């Protein structure tokens, strides 16, 4: 006999002023799930006590928590998903609500004391006085890792908080097992996070099974990815600066723009030359920006930034990156929304370096399912396209990289039934390796063996495999350039899937 899984329950927690009720109502509207607020379960005596300025004791709270739990059990017995809000300041309270309810998931709305006080000072007609916030903050025991919370920052619009919750919930479920109403949404950014002492800012660690990944605040770069202790990225250390573009996001264009000059919408534009020796603007404008944390869980992190109008790119974009670990490996989703009042040219890519543990890439086996490669000049700018068949660049069938120097864009990608193109790097033994899959929004892939890196010791130690929406110089040529109209959104989706041969 097959046991049906428990209906999902969301327990939305946070201190007064965190927006629990507003967020839960929006979640209820979006998902179609019933919602109750914990305030509804307070006895008249408890309400009167709080209104008189007296904090509740654990004895006061016990029947209140039991009443909430009874409602959760009622919904579960009816196999209905449900949402309940509760301050649940102490771990003991949360254990009482979550214990024995395997379908329950904890959502923690986090905000600074200053923001919370500001919100409460503007609230009218509520029985909880603003000056009692300090007692709540003193009692607050923030959720531990063993509670597996979804932590969402509240310094963003309520709709954006809901988007972040839904996106993180979505990544926890395999395709076909997503609870009714849960889908993937886009969230704009929160206010800027303070930088840490690290040259790359905060480090956000993700874990799932034997997988571990680290994302940094600087540029939202992917610093590290390992499986069962074996690194699959040639990344960088926590106390090291980023070199060679390792793991960086390339927004609003990947690769190069010759002379940094282009014409768009009838106007000439001049970008700073960030590759001056070749007179190019390279790899976009967000690599050295401190991104903001929007939401996180054990397995995922969601960060964002604003790309503000500036010389050479007078357009306004909201950019969000989300990294997720799951049973199929690591997935990265980079989305950009034009929040300006006119059209904006756009391209995107990302620059991870893969490794299968060989000292040099020469002996690694490479597969690139592409029909064409782009020829380039000595500045790295495309001069034409040619079939790979019959050339040294034909990696449609795996073979060692050897001494071939690659800094090559490929296109005409062969895709599987899921719409993914799989670039494979395999150990010479063929017993293990990693696939980089190219999904939504990817039309090109750049493969780079690092022969021209500024650090000789890092050359040919890993293979950069860069998912790209357009080729180099697309701002000038227009080739596969995305033009975002106001309100338009572009998504680039790629991922890493480790494998071992039996």
Short mmCIF file of C-alpha atoms in Angstrom, two decimals:
data_model
loop_
_atom_site.label_atom_id
_atom_site.label_comp_id
_atom_site.label_asym_id
_atom_site.label_seq_id
_atom_site.Cartn_x
_atom_site.Cartn_y
_atom_site.Cartn_z
CA UNK A 1 0.00 0.00 0.00
CA UNK A 2 1.38 3.42 -0.97
CA UNK A 3 1.22 6.19 1.64
CA UNK A 4 0.23 9.55 0.26
CA UNK A 5 2.65 12.36 1.17
CA UNK A 6 1.55 14.96 3.69
CA UNK A 7 0.00 18.13 2.31
CA UNK A 8 2.48 21.00 2.45
CA UNK A 9 2.22 23.51 5.29
CA UNK A 10 3.99 26.86 5.38
CA UNK A 11 4.77 28.34 8.79
CA UNK A 12 5.64 32.01 8.18
CA UNK A 13 7.46 33.50 11.17
CA UNK A 14 9.03 36.80 12.20
CA UNK A 15 8.77 39.47 14.84
CA UNK A 16 6.09 42.15 14.82
CA UNK A 17 6.45 44.43 11.81
CA UNK A 18 8.06 41.83 9.55
CA UNK A 19 4.98 41.67 7.33
CA UNK A 20 3.94 38.10 8.13
CA UNK A 21 0.24 38.68 7.56
CA UNK A 22 0.68 40.61 4.34
CA UNK A 23 3.09 38.04 2.90
CA UNK A 24 0.91 35.10 3.95
CA UNK A 25 -2.17 36.66 2.35
CA UNK A 26 -0.29 37.20 -0.89
CA UNK A 27 1.00 33.61 -0.78
CA UNK A 28 -2.55 32.42 -0.14
CA UNK A 29 -3.85 34.41 -3.12
CA UNK A 30 -1.05 33.20 -5.38
CA UNK A 31 -1.26 29.53 -4.40
CA UNK A 32 -4.94 29.21 -3.59
CA UNK A 33 -4.09 27.75 -0.17
CA UNK A 34 -6.09 28.59 2.99
CA UNK A 35 -4.40 30.95 5.43
CA UNK A 36 -4.79 31.70 9.12
CA UNK A 37 -2.98 34.28 11.22
CA UNK A 38 -1.76 33.22 14.66
CA UNK A 39 -3.31 36.35 16.15
CA UNK A 40 -6.71 34.76 15.44
CA UNK A 41 -5.90 31.97 17.93
CA UNK A 42 -5.13 34.25 20.89
CA UNK A 43 -7.59 34.15 23.74
CA UNK A 44 -9.34 37.40 24.78
CA UNK A 45 -7.21 37.40 27.94
CA UNK A 46 -3.98 37.25 25.91
CA UNK A 47 -5.13 40.09 23.66
CA UNK A 48 -6.03 42.26 26.61
CA UNK A 49 -2.72 41.52 28.30
CA UNK A 50 -0.71 42.55 25.23
CA UNK A 51 -2.83 45.63 24.64
CA UNK A 52 -2.10 46.68 28.23
CA UNK A 53 1.63 46.44 27.54
CA UNK A 54 2.35 43.14 29.27
CA UNK A 55 4.43 40.48 27.53
CA UNK A 56 2.98 36.99 27.34
CA UNK A 57 4.61 34.20 29.32
CA UNK A 58 5.30 30.69 28.09
CA UNK A 59 2.29 29.58 30.12
CA UNK A 60 0.11 32.12 28.26
CA UNK A 61 1.42 30.94 24.93
CA UNK A 62 1.02 27.17 25.43
CA UNK A 63 -2.74 26.93 24.65
CA UNK A 64 -2.26 29.42 21.82
CA UNK A 65 0.39 27.24 20.18
CA UNK A 66 -1.76 24.15 20.71
CA UNK A 67 -4.68 25.85 18.97
CA UNK A 68 -2.50 26.72 15.98
CA UNK A 69 -1.20 23.15 15.84
CA UNK A 70 -4.73 21.77 15.94
CA UNK A 71 -5.67 23.85 12.91
CA UNK A 72 -2.57 22.66 11.07
CA UNK A 73 -3.51 19.05 11.84
CA UNK A 74 -7.07 19.65 10.66
CA UNK A 75 -5.85 20.94 7.29
CA UNK A 76 -3.36 18.08 7.00
CA UNK A 77 -6.06 15.49 7.75
CA UNK A 78 -8.16 17.02 4.99
CA UNK A 79 -5.08 16.83 2.69
CA UNK A 80 -5.22 20.55 2.09
CA UNK A 81 -2.03 22.63 1.81
CA UNK A 82 -2.14 25.58 4.18
CA UNK A 83 -0.33 28.69 5.41
CA UNK A 84 -0.15 29.95 8.98
CA UNK A 85 1.67 32.97 10.38
CA UNK A 86 3.12 33.09 13.86
CA UNK A 87 5.85 35.08 15.59
CA UNK A 88 7.27 31.78 16.97
CA UNK A 89 10.16 33.65 18.53
CA UNK A 90 11.71 30.71 20.36
CA UNK A 91 12.93 27.44 18.95
CA UNK A 92 10.80 25.57 21.47
CA UNK A 93 7.69 27.22 20.00
CA UNK A 94 8.70 26.27 16.46
CA UNK A 95 9.48 22.71 17.53
CA UNK A 96 6.00 22.53 19.02
CA UNK A 97 4.45 23.63 15.72
CA UNK A 98 6.70 21.72 13.31
CA UNK A 99 7.33 18.53 15.29
CA UNK A 100 5.44 15.53 13.92
CA UNK A 101 4.28 17.50 10.89
CA UNK A 102 6.62 16.38 8.08
CA UNK A 103 4.92 18.50 5.43
CA UNK A 104 5.60 21.75 7.31
CA UNK A 105 8.20 24.21 5.98
CA UNK A 106 9.56 27.20 7.90
CA UNK A 107 9.69 30.64 6.24
CA UNK A 108 11.56 33.27 8.27
CA UNK A 109 11.07 36.96 7.40
CA UNK A 110 14.25 38.73 8.49
CA UNK A 111 14.70 42.46 8.96
CA UNK A 112 16.87 44.90 10.87
CA UNK A 113 15.57 46.39 14.15
CA UNK A 114 15.60 49.85 12.57
CA UNK A 115 13.38 48.77 9.69
CA UNK A 116 11.00 46.94 12.02
CA UNK A 117 10.66 49.95 14.34
CA UNK A 118 9.97 52.19 11.36
CA UNK A 119 7.21 49.90 10.15
CA UNK A 120 5.57 49.54 13.56
CA UNK A 121 5.61 53.29 14.15
CA UNK A 122 3.41 53.69 11.06
CA UNK A 123 0.94 50.94 11.97
CA UNK A 124 -2.45 52.04 13.27
CA UNK A 125 -5.24 50.14 15.01
CA UNK A 126 -3.23 47.04 15.95
CA UNK A 127 -3.31 45.65 19.50
CA UNK A 128 0.48 45.17 19.59
CA UNK A 129 2.19 48.45 20.63
CA UNK A 130 5.34 49.43 18.74
CA UNK A 131 7.37 49.92 21.91
CA UNK A 132 7.06 46.21 22.77
CA UNK A 133 9.28 45.29 19.79
CA UNK A 134 12.37 45.32 22.01
CA UNK A 135 10.93 42.53 24.15
CA UNK A 136 10.31 40.44 21.04
CA UNK A 137 13.83 41.02 19.75
CA UNK A 138 15.22 40.03 23.15
CA UNK A 139 13.23 36.77 23.05
CA UNK A 140 13.97 36.02 19.39
CA UNK A 141 16.00 32.88 18.72
CA UNK A 142 16.72 33.01 15.01
CA UNK A 143 16.17 29.67 13.22
CA UNK A 144 19.13 27.31 13.24
CA UNK A 145 20.39 25.35 10.27
CA UNK A 146 18.75 22.20 11.63
CA UNK A 147 15.36 23.90 11.18
CA UNK A 148 16.08 24.28 7.43
CA UNK A 149 14.42 27.69 7.13
CA UNK A 150 13.73 29.66 3.99
CA UNK A 151 15.13 33.05 5.03
CA UNK A 152 13.83 36.05 3.10
CA UNK A 153 14.93 39.64 3.61
CA UNK A 154 11.99 42.01 4.21
CA UNK A 155 13.59 45.15 2.75
CA UNK A 156 11.83 44.55 -0.56
CA UNK A 157 8.26 44.81 -1.78
CA UNK A 158 5.83 42.20 -0.35
CA UNK A 159 5.26 40.87 -3.86
CA UNK A 160 9.01 40.36 -4.26
CA UNK A 161 9.18 38.49 -0.93
CA UNK A 162 6.43 36.18 -2.16
CA UNK A 163 8.28 35.66 -5.45
CA UNK A 164 11.41 34.66 -3.55
CA UNK A 165 9.54 32.23 -1.29
CA UNK A 166 7.85 30.58 -4.25
CA UNK A 167 11.08 30.30 -6.19
CA UNK A 168 12.93 28.66 -3.28
CA UNK A 169 10.00 26.31 -2.66
CA UNK A 170 9.94 25.36 -6.33
CA UNK A 171 13.58 24.26 -6.33
CA UNK A 172 12.93 21.77 -3.51
CA UNK A 173 10.56 19.67 -5.58
CA UNK A 174 11.27 17.42 -8.54
CA UNK A 175 9.40 18.13 -11.75
CA UNK A 176 5.86 16.84 -11.39
CA UNK A 177 6.00 16.88 -7.58
CA UNK A 178 5.64 20.64 -7.14
CA UNK A 179 2.71 21.41 -4.80
CA UNK A 180 -0.29 22.95 -6.49
CA UNK A 181 0.27 26.62 -7.21
CA UNK A 182 4.02 26.68 -6.61
CA UNK A 183 5.84 27.99 -9.66
CA UNK A 184 8.97 29.93 -10.42
CA UNK A 185 8.77 33.70 -10.04
CA UNK A 186 11.08 36.67 -10.35
CA UNK A 187 11.94 38.96 -7.42
CA UNK A 188 13.61 42.37 -7.52
CA UNK A 189 16.45 43.23 -5.21
CA UNK A 190 16.53 44.34 -1.57
CA UNK A 191 18.69 47.07 -0.11
CA UNK A 192 22.42 46.64 -0.25
CA UNK A 193 24.14 44.28 2.16
CA UNK A 194 27.27 45.40 4.01
CA UNK A 195 30.54 44.04 2.67
CA UNK A 196 32.60 41.66 4.78
CA UNK A 197 36.36 41.75 5.25
CA UNK A 198 36.77 39.27 2.39
CA UNK A 199 37.82 40.83 -0.95
CA UNK A 200 34.70 39.24 -2.45
CA UNK A 201 32.30 40.18 0.36
CA UNK A 202 29.89 37.74 1.95
CA UNK A 203 30.17 34.04 1.11
CA UNK A 204 26.89 32.11 0.92
CA UNK A 205 27.26 28.35 1.24
CA UNK A 206 24.76 25.86 -0.20
CA UNK A 207 24.58 22.17 0.67
CA UNK A 208 22.57 19.25 -0.62
CA UNK A 209 23.60 15.67 0.07
CA UNK A 210 27.28 15.42 -0.83
CA UNK A 211 27.19 18.65 -2.83
CA UNK A 212 28.57 21.97 -1.64
CA UNK A 213 28.60 25.28 -3.50
CA UNK A 214 29.67 28.80 -2.51
CA UNK A 215 28.43 32.06 -4.02
CA UNK A 216 30.08 35.39 -3.21
CA UNK A 217 28.62 38.85 -2.82
CA UNK A 218 30.99 40.46 -5.33
CA UNK A 219 29.32 40.10 -8.69
CA UNK A 220 27.25 37.12 -7.42
CA UNK A 221 30.07 34.92 -8.68
CA UNK A 222 30.07 31.15 -8.23
CA UNK A 223 33.23 30.55 -6.21
CA UNK A 224 33.18 26.82 -5.53
CA UNK A 225 31.32 23.62 -6.36
CA UNK A 226 32.23 20.15 -5.13
CA UNK A 227 30.61 16.74 -4.90
CA UNK A 228 31.66 14.29 -2.19
CA UNK A 229 34.74 16.41 -1.53
CA UNK A 230 35.87 16.47 -5.18
CA UNK A 231 36.02 19.99 -6.72
CA UNK A 232 34.36 20.35 -10.11
CA UNK A 233 35.22 24.03 -10.50
CA UNK A 234 38.66 25.60 -10.79
CA UNK A 235 37.47 28.46 -8.61
CA UNK A 236 39.08 30.72 -6.03
CA UNK A 237 39.59 30.84 -2.27
CA UNK A 238 37.42 32.80 0.15
CA UNK A 239 40.24 35.25 0.95
CA UNK A 240 41.36 35.68 -2.67
CA UNK A 241 40.31 38.20 -5.31
CA UNK A 242 38.59 37.02 -8.49
CA UNK A 243 40.91 36.65 -11.49
CA UNK A 244 40.29 35.43 -15.02
CA UNK A 245 36.54 36.04 -14.73
CA UNK A 246 36.15 32.90 -12.60
CA UNK A 247 32.50 32.18 -11.95
CA UNK A 248 31.46 35.72 -12.83
CA UNK A 249 28.17 36.90 -14.31
CA UNK A 250 28.48 38.79 -17.58
CA UNK A 251 25.66 41.38 -17.75
CA UNK A 252 24.50 43.22 -19.87
CA UNK A 253 26.79 41.65 -22.45
CA UNK A 254 29.11 38.65 -22.52
CA UNK A 255 32.55 38.67 -24.10
CA UNK A 256 33.64 41.81 -25.96
CA UNK A 257 32.39 44.95 -27.67
CA UNK A 258 34.95 46.29 -30.12
CA UNK A 259 36.12 49.83 -29.25
CA UNK A 260 33.33 49.88 -26.66
CA UNK A 261 31.30 51.73 -29.25
CA UNK A 262 27.87 50.86 -30.61
CA UNK A 263 24.75 52.47 -32.00
CA UNK A 264 21.36 51.74 -30.49
CA UNK A 265 17.93 53.28 -30.97
CA UNK A 266 19.38 56.05 -33.13
CA UNK A 267 22.09 57.11 -30.63
CA UNK A 268 25.85 56.52 -30.52
CA UNK A 269 27.08 54.98 -27.26
CA UNK A 270 30.62 54.77 -25.86
CA UNK A 271 31.49 52.33 -23.06
CA UNK A 272 34.69 52.42 -20.99
CA UNK A 273 37.42 50.21 -22.45
CA UNK A 274 37.93 47.51 -19.82
CA UNK A 275 40.26 45.50 -22.06
CA UNK A 276 42.37 48.49 -23.14
CA UNK A 277 45.21 46.50 -24.70
CA UNK A 278 42.71 45.23 -27.32
CA UNK A 279 40.49 48.33 -27.32
CA UNK A 280 37.46 46.39 -26.11
CA UNK A 281 34.77 46.68 -23.47
CA UNK A 282 34.64 43.22 -21.90
CA UNK A 283 32.20 41.11 -19.87
CA UNK A 284 29.58 43.68 -18.90
CA UNK A 285 29.07 46.01 -15.96
CA UNK A 286 28.12 43.98 -12.84
CA UNK A 287 31.24 41.90 -12.13
CA UNK A 288 32.58 44.32 -9.51
CA UNK A 289 29.24 45.24 -7.92
CA UNK A 290 28.23 44.10 -4.42
CA UNK A 291 24.99 42.17 -4.91
CA UNK A 292 22.23 42.01 -2.29
CA UNK A 293 20.88 38.95 -0.54
CA UNK A 294 17.19 38.44 -1.29
CA UNK A 295 16.52 34.98 0.13
CA UNK A 296 18.31 31.78 1.07
CA UNK A 297 17.76 28.22 2.20
CA UNK A 298 20.05 25.27 2.80
CA UNK A 299 20.09 24.43 -0.89
CA UNK A 300 19.59 27.79 -2.62
CA UNK A 301 20.45 31.47 -2.58
CA UNK A 302 18.79 34.36 -4.41
CA UNK A 303 20.66 37.64 -4.90
CA UNK A 304 20.05 40.79 -6.91
CA UNK A 305 21.40 44.10 -8.09
CA UNK A 306 20.30 47.19 -9.98
CA UNK A 307 22.13 48.09 -13.16
CA UNK A 308 21.70 51.86 -13.14
CA UNK A 309 22.04 54.21 -16.13
CA UNK A 310 25.68 55.15 -16.74
CA UNK A 311 27.97 56.38 -19.52
CA UNK A 312 27.65 54.08 -22.50
CA UNK A 313 24.68 52.18 -21.02
CA UNK A 314 21.93 54.65 -20.05
CA UNK A 315 19.39 51.93 -19.28
CA UNK A 316 17.82 50.62 -16.06
CA UNK A 317 17.76 46.88 -15.34
CA UNK A 318 16.81 44.78 -12.34
CA UNK A 319 19.01 41.67 -12.29
CA UNK A 320 18.49 38.56 -10.14
CA UNK A 321 20.62 35.42 -9.87
CA UNK A 322 19.54 32.25 -8.15
CA UNK A 323 21.70 29.20 -7.51
CA UNK A 324 20.18 25.88 -6.47
CA UNK A 325 21.48 22.46 -5.52
CA UNK A 326 19.34 19.40 -6.03
CA UNK A 327 19.36 15.76 -7.03
CA UNK A 328 20.40 16.72 -10.57
CA UNK A 329 23.33 18.92 -9.50
CA UNK A 330 23.63 22.70 -9.56
CA UNK A 331 21.33 25.06 -11.46
CA UNK A 332 21.91 28.76 -12.12
CA UNK A 333 19.14 31.10 -13.27
CA UNK A 334 20.00 34.69 -14.24
CA UNK A 335 17.11 37.00 -15.05
CA UNK A 336 17.02 40.65 -16.05
CA UNK A 337 14.00 42.93 -16.27
CA UNK A 338 13.95 46.28 -18.00
CA UNK A 339 12.47 48.64 -15.41
CA UNK A 340 13.29 51.75 -17.43
CA UNK A 341 11.05 53.68 -19.80
CA UNK A 342 12.70 52.74 -23.10
CA UNK A 343 14.17 49.74 -24.92
CA UNK A 344 17.54 48.37 -23.77
CA UNK A 345 20.10 46.15 -25.56
CA UNK A 346 20.93 43.04 -23.57
CA UNK A 347 23.10 39.95 -23.49
CA UNK A 348 24.23 37.68 -20.68
CA UNK A 349 26.71 34.94 -19.90
CA UNK A 350 28.56 33.25 -17.06
CA UNK A 351 32.21 32.23 -16.78
CA UNK A 352 32.84 29.06 -14.67
CA UNK A 353 36.03 27.02 -15.09
CA UNK A 354 35.49 23.25 -14.98
CA UNK A 355 37.95 20.67 -13.72
CA UNK A 356 37.97 16.87 -13.50
CA UNK A 357 41.07 16.75 -11.33
CA UNK A 358 43.78 16.56 -14.00
CA UNK A 359 46.85 18.75 -13.49
CA UNK A 360 46.40 20.23 -16.96
CA UNK A 361 43.41 20.22 -19.28
CA UNK A 362 45.35 18.54 -22.10
CA UNK A 363 44.36 15.00 -21.12
CA UNK A 364 40.74 15.82 -20.26
CA UNK A 365 38.11 14.60 -22.73
CA UNK A 366 35.87 17.32 -24.13
CA UNK A 367 32.50 17.06 -25.87
CA UNK A 368 30.81 20.12 -27.38
CA UNK A 369 27.59 19.34 -29.31
CA UNK A 370 27.91 22.26 -31.74
CA UNK A 371 27.75 22.46 -35.51
CA UNK A 372 29.63 25.73 -35.93
CA UNK A 373 32.38 27.81 -34.42
CA UNK A 374 32.99 31.54 -34.72
CA UNK A 375 36.28 32.68 -36.24
CA UNK A 376 37.80 35.71 -34.51
CA UNK A 377 40.50 38.29 -35.11
CA UNK A 378 43.40 39.11 -32.80
CA UNK A 379 41.08 41.24 -30.65
CA UNK A 380 38.71 38.33 -30.01
CA UNK A 381 35.97 39.80 -32.23
CA UNK A 382 34.01 37.55 -34.61
CA UNK A 383 34.90 37.62 -38.29
CA UNK A 384 32.69 34.80 -39.51
CA UNK A 385 31.23 31.39 -38.81
CA UNK A 386 32.32 28.01 -40.16
CA UNK A 387 31.26 24.37 -39.69
CA UNK A 388 33.38 22.42 -37.22
CA UNK A 389 33.25 19.28 -39.34
CA UNK A 390 36.70 18.29 -40.53
CA UNK A 391 38.48 20.79 -38.25
CA UNK A 392 40.38 20.53 -34.98
CA UNK A 393 37.37 22.21 -33.33
CA UNK A 394 34.98 19.32 -33.95
CA UNK A 395 34.23 18.06 -30.43
CA UNK A 396 30.88 16.52 -31.27
CA UNK A 397 32.55 13.23 -30.44
CA UNK A 398 34.66 13.35 -27.30
CA UNK A 399 38.41 13.49 -27.61
CA UNK A 400 41.31 14.90 -25.59
CA UNK A 401 41.87 18.63 -25.72
CA UNK A 402 45.57 18.00 -26.28
CA UNK A 403 47.62 21.10 -26.98
CA UNK A 404 44.77 22.90 -28.76
CA UNK A 405 44.40 26.51 -27.56
CA UNK A 406 40.73 27.25 -27.20
CA UNK A 407 39.11 30.64 -26.81
CA UNK A 408 36.29 29.74 -29.11
CA UNK A 409 32.58 30.40 -29.34
CA UNK A 410 30.38 27.58 -30.61
CA UNK A 411 26.79 27.67 -31.85
CA UNK A 412 24.30 25.49 -33.70
CA UNK A 413 23.89 23.49 -30.50
CA UNK A 414 22.32 20.03 -30.59
CA UNK A 415 19.79 19.70 -27.77
CA UNK A 416 18.11 16.82 -26.00
CA UNK A 417 14.41 16.26 -25.38
CA UNK A 418 14.53 18.73 -22.47
CA UNK A 419 15.93 21.43 -24.73
CA UNK A 420 19.39 21.23 -23.18
CA UNK A 421 22.77 21.10 -24.90
CA UNK A 422 25.34 19.13 -22.86
CA UNK A 423 29.00 20.12 -22.85
CA UNK A 424 30.94 17.32 -21.18
CA UNK A 425 34.36 17.33 -19.55
CA UNK A 426 35.47 13.83 -18.64
CA UNK A 427 38.44 12.43 -16.75
CA UNK A 428 40.86 10.52 -19.05
CA UNK A 429 39.67 7.30 -17.39
CA UNK A 430 36.12 8.04 -18.60
CA UNK A 431 34.93 6.97 -15.15
CA UNK A 432 33.81 10.39 -13.97
CA UNK A 433 33.25 13.92 -15.13
CA UNK A 434 30.86 16.84 -15.24
CA UNK A 435 28.26 17.99 -17.73
CA UNK A 436 27.52 21.68 -18.15
CA UNK A 437 24.03 21.92 -19.59
CA UNK A 438 22.79 24.92 -21.52
CA UNK A 439 19.09 25.63 -21.18
CA UNK A 440 16.72 28.54 -21.66
CA UNK A 441 18.25 31.67 -23.17
CA UNK A 442 21.55 30.01 -24.22
CA UNK A 443 22.45 30.20 -27.90
CA UNK A 444 26.24 30.11 -27.72
CA UNK A 445 28.94 28.58 -25.57
CA UNK A 446 32.48 29.90 -25.26
CA UNK A 447 35.18 27.35 -24.42
CA UNK A 448 38.48 28.75 -23.09
CA UNK A 449 41.54 26.79 -21.99
CA UNK A 450 43.07 29.76 -20.16
CA UNK A 451 46.22 30.09 -22.24
CA UNK A 452 46.24 33.89 -21.95
CA UNK A 453 45.48 34.24 -18.25
CA UNK A 454 47.59 36.84 -16.46
CA UNK A 455 48.68 34.26 -13.86
CA UNK A 456 50.91 31.68 -15.59
CA UNK A 457 50.26 29.15 -12.84
CA UNK A 458 46.51 29.16 -13.60
CA UNK A 459 46.83 28.61 -17.33
CA UNK A 460 45.30 25.39 -18.72
CA UNK A 461 44.34 24.23 -15.19
CA UNK A 462 40.63 24.38 -15.93
CA UNK A 463 38.33 24.81 -18.91
CA UNK A 464 36.03 27.81 -18.92
CA UNK A 465 32.68 26.81 -20.40
CA UNK A 466 30.60 29.95 -20.71
CA UNK A 467 26.86 29.88 -21.38
CA UNK A 468 26.00 32.93 -23.52
CA UNK A 469 22.83 34.38 -24.97
CA UNK A 470 24.69 36.10 -27.81
CA UNK A 471 28.17 36.17 -29.34
CA UNK A 472 30.91 38.71 -28.82
CA UNK A 473 30.29 42.14 -30.37
CA UNK A 474 26.52 41.62 -30.52
CA UNK A 475 25.90 45.25 -29.51
CA UNK A 476 27.57 46.28 -32.77
CA UNK A 477 26.54 43.44 -35.08
CA UNK A 478 23.05 42.86 -33.69
CA UNK A 479 23.58 39.09 -33.96
CA UNK A 480 21.15 37.39 -31.55
CA UNK A 481 21.03 40.59 -29.49
CA UNK A 482 18.07 40.76 -27.10
CA UNK A 483 16.20 44.07 -27.02
CA UNK A 484 14.31 44.38 -23.75
CA UNK A 485 11.26 46.60 -24.03
CA UNK A 486 10.04 48.22 -20.80
CA UNK A 487 8.80 45.45 -18.53
CA UNK A 488 10.40 42.67 -20.59
CA UNK A 489 12.36 39.95 -18.82
CA UNK A 490 15.13 37.68 -20.13
CA UNK A 491 16.16 34.41 -18.47
CA UNK A 492 19.41 32.47 -18.88
CA UNK A 493 19.44 28.99 -17.37
CA UNK A 494 22.38 26.61 -17.11
CA UNK A 495 23.70 24.02 -14.70
CA UNK A 496 26.30 21.45 -13.70
CA UNK A 497 25.60 17.74 -13.43
CA UNK A 498 28.34 15.53 -11.98
CA UNK A 499 28.46 11.92 -13.10
CA UNK A 500 30.33 8.67 -12.54
CA UNK A 501 30.41 5.66 -14.81
CA UNK A 502 29.45 2.27 -13.44
#
